[in-house]
Amino acid sequence: MGLGAGSYPEPPEEKTKTIDITLRVEYTIKDLEVPEKWDSERIYDDIRENMDDYINNAVIEDYEIEV
């Protein structure tokens, strides 16, 4: 198939490589309201069980990236 008016050849495929990245992020959960009867273990369990929600709603103030 030939090149028509306004057609461009496909660009050469870009070479890629695989790398490992370590991302260290510190989260601070401020003003977390929990039932008064919860002890620190119960609070820890709740945070661990709902970590995705905490992360998705977090504001990251500091981070470190290592490539």
mmCIF file of C-alpha atoms in Angstrom:
data_model
loop_
_atom_site.group_PDB
_atom_site.id
_atom_site.type_symbol
_atom_site.label_atom_id
_atom_site.label_comp_id
_atom_site.label_asym_id
_atom_site.label_seq_id
_atom_site.Cartn_x
_atom_site.Cartn_y
_atom_site.Cartn_z
ATOM 1 C CA MET A 1 0.000 0.000 0.000
ATOM 2 C CA GLY A 2 1.511 3.326 -1.021
ATOM 3 C CA LEU A 3 1.614 6.613 0.800
ATOM 4 C CA GLY A 4 -1.267 8.884 -0.084
ATOM 5 C CA ALA A 5 -1.332 12.640 0.163
ATOM 6 C CA GLY A 6 -0.919 13.668 3.807
ATOM 7 C CA SER A 7 0.162 10.182 4.905
ATOM 8 C CA TYR A 8 3.267 9.596 6.946
ATOM 9 C CA PRO A 9 5.248 6.405 7.414
ATOM 10 C CA GLU A 10 4.996 4.668 10.782
ATOM 11 C CA PRO A 11 7.718 5.855 13.177
ATOM 12 C CA PRO A 12 10.263 3.198 14.127
ATOM 13 C CA GLU A 13 9.325 1.266 17.259
ATOM 14 C CA GLU A 14 10.936 2.800 20.325
ATOM 15 C CA LYS A 15 13.163 0.440 22.318
ATOM 16 C CA THR A 16 12.202 -0.046 25.951
ATOM 17 C CA LYS A 17 13.848 -1.455 29.037
ATOM 18 C CA THR A 18 12.557 -2.732 32.370
ATOM 19 C CA ILE A 19 13.642 -1.006 35.572
ATOM 20 C CA ASP A 20 12.846 -1.320 39.286
ATOM 21 C CA ILE A 21 11.712 1.724 41.236
ATOM 22 C CA THR A 22 11.373 1.986 45.005
ATOM 23 C CA LEU A 23 8.862 4.571 46.136
ATOM 24 C CA ARG A 24 8.862 5.416 49.835
ATOM 25 C CA VAL A 25 5.932 7.489 50.988
ATOM 26 C CA GLU A 26 5.108 8.475 54.523
ATOM 27 C CA TYR A 27 1.436 9.020 55.272
ATOM 28 C CA THR A 28 0.112 10.968 58.227
ATOM 29 C CA ILE A 29 -3.543 10.420 59.013
ATOM 30 C CA LYS A 30 -4.818 13.529 60.756
ATOM 31 C CA ASP A 31 -8.007 13.916 62.741
ATOM 32 C CA LEU A 32 -9.044 10.268 62.405
ATOM 33 C CA GLU A 33 -12.209 9.707 64.375
ATOM 34 C CA VAL A 34 -12.514 6.275 65.976
ATOM 35 C CA PRO A 35 -14.816 4.872 68.644
ATOM 36 C CA GLU A 36 -13.511 5.661 72.144
ATOM 37 C CA LYS A 37 -13.479 1.981 73.090
ATOM 38 C CA TRP A 38 -10.992 1.052 70.325
ATOM 39 C CA ASP A 39 -7.490 0.279 71.522
ATOM 40 C CA SER A 40 -4.371 0.838 69.399
ATOM 41 C CA GLU A 41 -4.524 -2.721 68.021
ATOM 42 C CA ARG A 42 -8.100 -2.214 66.784
ATOM 43 C CA ILE A 43 -7.144 1.107 65.194
ATOM 44 C CA TYR A 44 -4.164 -0.558 63.489
ATOM 45 C CA ASP A 45 -6.432 -3.358 62.196
ATOM 46 C CA ASP A 46 -8.939 -0.843 60.822
ATOM 47 C CA ILE A 47 -6.233 1.099 58.998
ATOM 48 C CA ARG A 48 -4.702 -2.086 57.591
ATOM 49 C CA GLU A 49 -8.105 -3.384 56.433
ATOM 50 C CA ASN A 50 -8.988 -0.075 54.767
ATOM 51 C CA MET A 51 -5.523 0.924 53.547
ATOM 52 C CA ASP A 52 -6.658 1.483 49.955
ATOM 53 C CA ASP A 53 -9.239 4.029 51.108
ATOM 54 C CA TYR A 54 -6.693 5.843 53.253
ATOM 55 C CA ILE A 55 -4.146 5.926 50.425
ATOM 56 C CA ASN A 56 -6.669 7.074 47.815
ATOM 57 C CA ASN A 57 -7.744 9.967 50.041
ATOM 58 C CA ALA A 58 -4.282 10.899 51.293
ATOM 59 C CA VAL A 59 -2.415 14.107 50.697
ATOM 60 C CA ILE A 60 1.247 13.263 50.149
ATOM 61 C CA GLU A 61 3.448 15.918 51.694
ATOM 62 C CA ASP A 62 6.855 14.263 51.281
ATOM 63 C CA TYR A 63 8.229 11.404 49.232
ATOM 64 C CA GLU A 64 11.460 9.774 48.104
ATOM 65 C CA ILE A 65 12.040 8.008 44.798
ATOM 66 C CA GLU A 66 14.969 5.701 44.148
ATOM 67 C CA VAL A 67 15.679 4.513 40.601
#
